[in-house]
Short mmCIF file of C-alpha atoms and ligand atoms in Angstrom, two decimals:
data_model
loop_
_atom_site.label_atom_id
_atom_site.label_comp_id
_atom_site.label_asym_id
_atom_site.label_seq_id
_atom_site.Cartn_x
_atom_site.Cartn_y
_atom_site.Cartn_z
CA MET A 219 26.85 6.44 20.66
CA ALA A 220 27.80 8.08 24.06
CA ARG A 221 25.85 5.45 26.28
CA PRO A 222 27.94 2.10 27.11
CA VAL A 223 26.50 -1.20 25.55
CA GLU A 224 25.18 -3.98 27.50
CA ALA A 225 26.65 -6.94 26.91
CA GLY A 226 24.01 -9.09 26.34
CA PHE A 227 22.57 -6.82 23.79
CA LYS A 228 25.71 -6.51 22.13
CA GLY A 229 25.94 -10.32 21.34
CA ALA A 230 22.39 -10.06 20.18
CA ARG A 231 23.11 -7.57 18.04
CA ARG A 232 25.91 -9.07 16.62
CA ARG A 233 24.13 -12.34 15.66
CA LEU A 234 21.35 -9.80 13.87
CA VAL A 235 24.50 -8.42 11.88
CA GLU A 236 25.35 -12.11 10.75
CA THR A 237 21.70 -12.74 9.63
CA LEU A 238 21.33 -9.71 7.45
CA GLN A 239 24.63 -10.81 5.79
CA ASP A 240 23.25 -14.42 5.18
CA LYS A 241 20.24 -12.60 3.71
CA GLY A 242 22.68 -10.93 1.31
CA ILE A 243 23.66 -7.41 2.84
CA LYS A 244 27.12 -6.20 2.07
CA ASP A 245 27.47 -2.65 2.46
CA LEU A 246 29.75 -2.64 5.41
CA GLY A 247 29.16 0.91 6.31
CA VAL A 248 25.22 -0.27 6.77
CA LEU A 249 26.30 -3.23 8.87
CA ARG A 250 28.32 -1.57 10.93
CA ALA A 251 25.82 0.79 11.77
CA ILE A 252 23.53 -1.84 12.59
CA ASP A 253 26.23 -3.05 14.83
CA LEU A 254 26.65 0.05 16.50
CA VAL A 255 23.08 1.41 16.99
CA PRO A 256 21.08 -0.26 20.20
CA ARG A 257 17.64 -1.13 18.92
CA HIS A 258 16.42 -2.28 21.91
CA LEU A 259 15.95 1.34 22.82
CA PHE A 260 13.99 2.34 20.11
CA VAL A 261 11.44 -0.48 20.78
CA PRO A 262 8.88 -0.23 23.55
CA GLU A 263 9.96 -1.94 26.61
CA SER A 264 7.46 -4.49 26.34
CA THR A 265 9.06 -5.88 23.17
CA ARG A 266 12.71 -5.29 24.22
CA HIS A 267 13.37 -9.03 24.23
CA ARG A 268 12.83 -9.35 20.83
CA ALA A 269 14.75 -5.98 19.51
CA TYR A 270 17.11 -8.14 17.64
CA GLU A 271 14.64 -10.23 15.82
CA ASP A 272 14.85 -9.82 12.01
CA ALA A 273 11.32 -8.61 12.71
CA ALA A 274 8.90 -5.38 12.53
CA LEU A 275 7.77 -4.28 15.80
CA PRO A 276 4.60 -2.11 17.02
CA ILE A 277 6.15 1.23 18.14
CA GLY A 278 2.64 2.65 19.63
CA ALA A 279 0.27 5.51 17.66
CA GLY A 280 -0.34 2.51 15.75
CA GLN A 281 3.02 2.64 13.62
CA THR A 282 5.34 0.05 13.37
CA ILE A 283 9.55 -0.04 13.33
CA SER A 284 10.53 -1.60 10.06
CA GLN A 285 12.06 -4.93 10.04
CA PRO A 286 15.93 -4.81 10.18
CA TYR A 287 16.51 -6.58 6.86
CA VAL A 288 13.99 -3.85 5.05
CA HIS A 289 15.95 -1.01 6.79
CA ALA A 290 19.51 -2.70 5.71
CA ARG A 291 18.52 -3.15 2.22
CA ALA A 292 16.76 0.41 2.13
CA LEU A 293 20.19 2.16 3.32
CA GLU A 294 22.01 -0.38 0.94
CA LEU A 295 20.55 1.17 -1.84
CA LEU A 296 21.20 4.64 -1.27
CA GLN A 297 25.16 4.18 -1.00
CA LEU A 298 25.55 7.04 1.33
CA ARG A 299 29.48 7.64 1.77
CA GLY A 300 29.16 9.96 4.51
CA ALA A 301 29.47 13.50 3.10
CA GLU A 302 25.38 13.54 2.21
CA LYS A 303 22.68 15.50 3.53
CA VAL A 304 19.90 13.06 3.99
CA LEU A 305 16.11 14.00 4.14
CA GLU A 306 13.94 11.11 6.05
CA ILE A 307 10.17 11.33 6.05
CA GLY A 308 8.67 9.08 8.61
CA THR A 309 10.91 9.38 11.84
CA GLY A 310 8.90 6.77 13.90
CA SER A 311 11.30 5.17 16.26
CA ALA A 312 13.97 7.40 14.93
CA TYR A 313 15.86 3.69 14.60
CA GLN A 314 16.49 4.23 10.78
CA THR A 315 17.19 7.96 11.75
CA ALA A 316 20.03 7.01 14.23
CA LEU A 317 21.40 4.69 11.25
CA LEU A 318 21.21 7.54 8.89
CA ALA A 319 23.65 9.51 11.27
CA GLU A 320 26.28 6.94 11.20
CA LEU A 321 26.11 6.78 7.48
CA ALA A 322 25.65 10.33 6.36
CA ALA A 323 26.91 14.13 6.94
CA GLN A 324 23.69 15.62 8.09
CA VAL A 325 20.10 14.12 8.42
CA PHE A 326 16.64 15.88 8.62
CA SER A 327 13.75 13.98 9.57
CA ILE A 328 10.25 14.78 9.64
CA GLU A 329 7.41 13.10 11.87
CA ARG A 330 3.66 14.22 11.93
CA VAL A 331 2.79 12.18 15.06
CA PRO A 332 3.72 14.47 17.93
CA SER A 333 4.01 11.69 20.92
CA LEU A 334 6.70 9.92 18.18
CA LEU A 335 8.43 12.74 17.53
CA ASP A 336 8.82 13.45 21.23
CA LYS A 337 10.55 10.15 22.01
CA SER A 338 12.77 10.39 19.34
CA ARG A 339 14.35 13.80 20.15
CA ALA A 340 14.46 12.68 23.72
CA LEU A 341 16.38 9.32 22.71
CA LEU A 342 18.85 10.72 19.92
CA ALA A 343 19.53 13.42 22.34
CA GLU A 344 20.27 10.70 25.60
CA LEU A 345 22.39 8.68 22.91
CA GLY A 346 24.23 11.88 22.05
CA VAL A 347 23.35 11.72 18.62
CA ARG A 348 24.41 15.43 17.00
CA ASN A 349 24.11 15.18 13.50
CA VAL A 350 19.99 15.19 13.39
CA SER A 351 17.46 17.68 12.79
CA LEU A 352 13.84 17.10 13.54
CA LEU A 353 10.98 18.74 12.39
CA LEU A 354 7.28 17.86 13.58
CA GLY A 355 4.69 18.21 10.20
CA ASP A 356 3.75 17.08 7.01
CA GLY A 357 7.07 15.33 5.38
CA THR A 358 5.20 14.98 1.75
CA LEU A 359 5.99 18.80 1.64
CA GLY A 360 9.68 18.37 2.16
CA TRP A 361 11.86 20.47 4.12
CA ARG A 362 12.50 23.67 1.74
CA ASP A 363 14.87 25.54 4.17
CA PHE A 364 17.79 22.93 3.93
CA ALA A 365 17.11 21.44 0.13
CA PRO A 366 18.21 20.34 -1.95
CA PHE A 367 19.17 16.62 -0.36
CA ASP A 368 21.32 14.15 -1.77
CA ALA A 369 19.22 11.11 -0.66
CA ILE A 370 15.48 11.39 0.45
CA VAL A 371 14.12 8.03 2.42
CA VAL A 372 10.61 7.95 2.77
CA GLY A 373 9.33 5.31 5.42
CA ALA A 374 5.64 5.19 4.42
CA GLY A 375 4.11 4.15 1.38
CA ALA A 376 2.67 6.45 -0.92
CA PRO A 377 0.52 6.63 -3.87
CA ARG A 378 3.05 8.70 -6.21
CA VAL A 379 6.06 10.76 -5.89
CA PRO A 380 5.43 13.98 -3.64
CA PRO A 381 5.99 16.41 -6.08
CA ALA A 382 8.00 18.71 -3.34
CA LEU A 383 10.42 15.78 -2.63
CA GLU A 384 11.26 15.55 -6.36
CA GLU A 385 11.75 19.35 -6.32
CA GLN A 386 13.89 19.02 -3.59
CA LEU A 387 16.33 15.90 -4.51
CA ALA A 388 19.66 17.23 -5.83
CA GLU A 389 20.87 16.10 -9.51
CA GLY A 390 22.21 12.97 -8.90
CA GLY A 391 20.44 12.24 -5.71
CA ARG A 392 18.30 9.48 -4.92
CA LEU A 393 14.58 8.71 -3.76
CA LEU A 394 13.55 5.84 -2.25
CA LEU A 395 9.78 5.34 -1.81
CA PRO A 396 7.46 2.16 -1.40
CA ILE A 397 5.09 3.39 -4.08
CA GLY A 398 1.91 1.53 -4.52
CA ASP A 399 -1.85 1.20 -2.97
CA ARG A 400 -2.57 1.76 0.78
CA ASP A 401 -1.25 -1.55 2.20
CA GLU A 402 0.93 -3.00 -0.65
CA GLN A 403 3.79 -1.35 -2.16
CA VAL A 404 6.75 -1.76 -4.17
CA LEU A 405 9.77 0.14 -2.82
CA ALA A 406 11.30 2.07 -5.68
CA VAL A 407 14.65 3.85 -6.10
CA PHE A 408 14.54 7.25 -8.08
CA THR A 409 17.67 8.76 -9.25
CA LYS A 410 17.27 12.27 -10.66
CA VAL A 411 19.12 12.37 -13.89
CA GLY A 412 19.23 15.87 -16.01
CA GLY A 413 16.51 17.12 -13.66
CA GLN A 414 14.04 13.82 -14.51
CA LEU A 415 13.67 10.78 -11.86
CA GLU A 416 14.73 7.47 -13.47
CA ARG A 417 12.73 4.65 -11.46
CA ARG A 418 13.70 1.14 -10.48
CA ASP A 419 11.51 -1.16 -8.75
CA ILE A 420 13.81 -3.10 -6.14
CA THR A 421 10.74 -5.63 -4.11
CA PRO A 422 7.40 -5.78 -2.57
CA VAL A 423 6.66 -4.37 0.50
CA ARG A 424 3.97 -3.27 3.12
CA PHE A 425 4.37 -0.15 4.96
CA VAL A 426 2.01 2.15 6.95
CA PRO A 427 0.43 5.07 4.55
CA LEU A 428 2.17 8.16 4.31
CA ILE A 429 -0.31 10.40 5.46
CA GLY A 430 -0.28 14.14 3.97
CA ALA A 431 -0.97 16.69 0.90
CA GLY A 432 1.22 14.29 -1.22
CA GLY A 433 0.09 11.36 0.20
CA TRP A 434 -3.01 9.51 1.09
CA PRO A 435 -5.65 11.48 3.04
CA PRO A 436 -6.05 10.52 6.98
CA GLY A 437 -8.48 7.81 8.00
N1 SAH B 571 11.81 4.12 9.83
C1 SAH B 571 10.68 4.29 11.02
C2 SAH B 571 9.49 4.26 10.01
C3 SAH B 571 8.13 4.25 11.12
S1 SAH B 571 6.45 3.67 10.25
C4 SAH B 571 11.12 3.40 11.96
O1 SAH B 571 11.52 2.28 11.74
O2 SAH B 571 10.68 3.54 13.39
C5 SAH B 571 6.27 5.37 9.34
C6 SAH B 571 6.40 6.74 10.11
O3 SAH B 571 6.09 7.51 9.12
C7 SAH B 571 5.24 6.62 10.89
O4 SAH B 571 5.68 7.11 12.42
C8 SAH B 571 4.23 7.60 10.73
O5 SAH B 571 3.33 8.46 11.99
C9 SAH B 571 4.88 8.53 9.89
N2 SAH B 571 4.32 9.20 8.62
C10 SAH B 571 3.29 9.00 7.76
N3 SAH B 571 2.97 10.01 6.95
C11 SAH B 571 3.56 11.00 7.32
C12 SAH B 571 4.11 12.50 6.98
N4 SAH B 571 3.46 12.67 5.59
N5 SAH B 571 4.91 13.15 7.37
C13 SAH B 571 5.92 12.90 8.46
N6 SAH B 571 5.55 11.59 8.74
C14 SAH B 571 4.93 10.63 8.33
#
């Protein structure tokens, strides 16, 4: 991260890391990324003082930045080692995008709301994050030009696995997807083994709906 860190926020961020450790997050790479990425810059100014609480916050356009614990748990499940090519659906605030940029080689992230994508593009440039490519569009269709992906992480809830995402996942790759109904889901991790997805359910979650051809209809 190119921007100098403000001292007050640094202390708050360290305390958040400790909170996440207390809640059972063990992956040192994930904890380090959370210690590095300035979450207060990814939330609206009016909620900046709450940026390092372990809580979800509104980010505009009816969307939310997830609770840090949820991001940490999701990233831990991906077991990234640094060399991976990752696809993210639902850039939102780009906070998780910035965490992924610390944990993987290349990140491709798709967002359907133009105002959120514009903000994310400006912030990631300002922070000097270079290994992220952003796309405006329907992420349920994936990003065919750069497939296959070693990991795919979906930041919105879907009724089923979007077929394009299944196709674009590499053999041995992991797909993380909140799956269920429109307002309650289970966080599931799918691993592609012999061309088939093996599913493991992790925990009940509440994500905003994944809107698109392979997700829910708008409205
Ligand atoms: N990880 C993000 C989560 C944002 S909320 C963060 O912490 O900030 C989920 C995001 O998914 C929203 O911004 C929403 O607009 C976006 N989204 C929903 N359906 C989508 C789709 N089909 N393609 C791309 N983005 C989508």
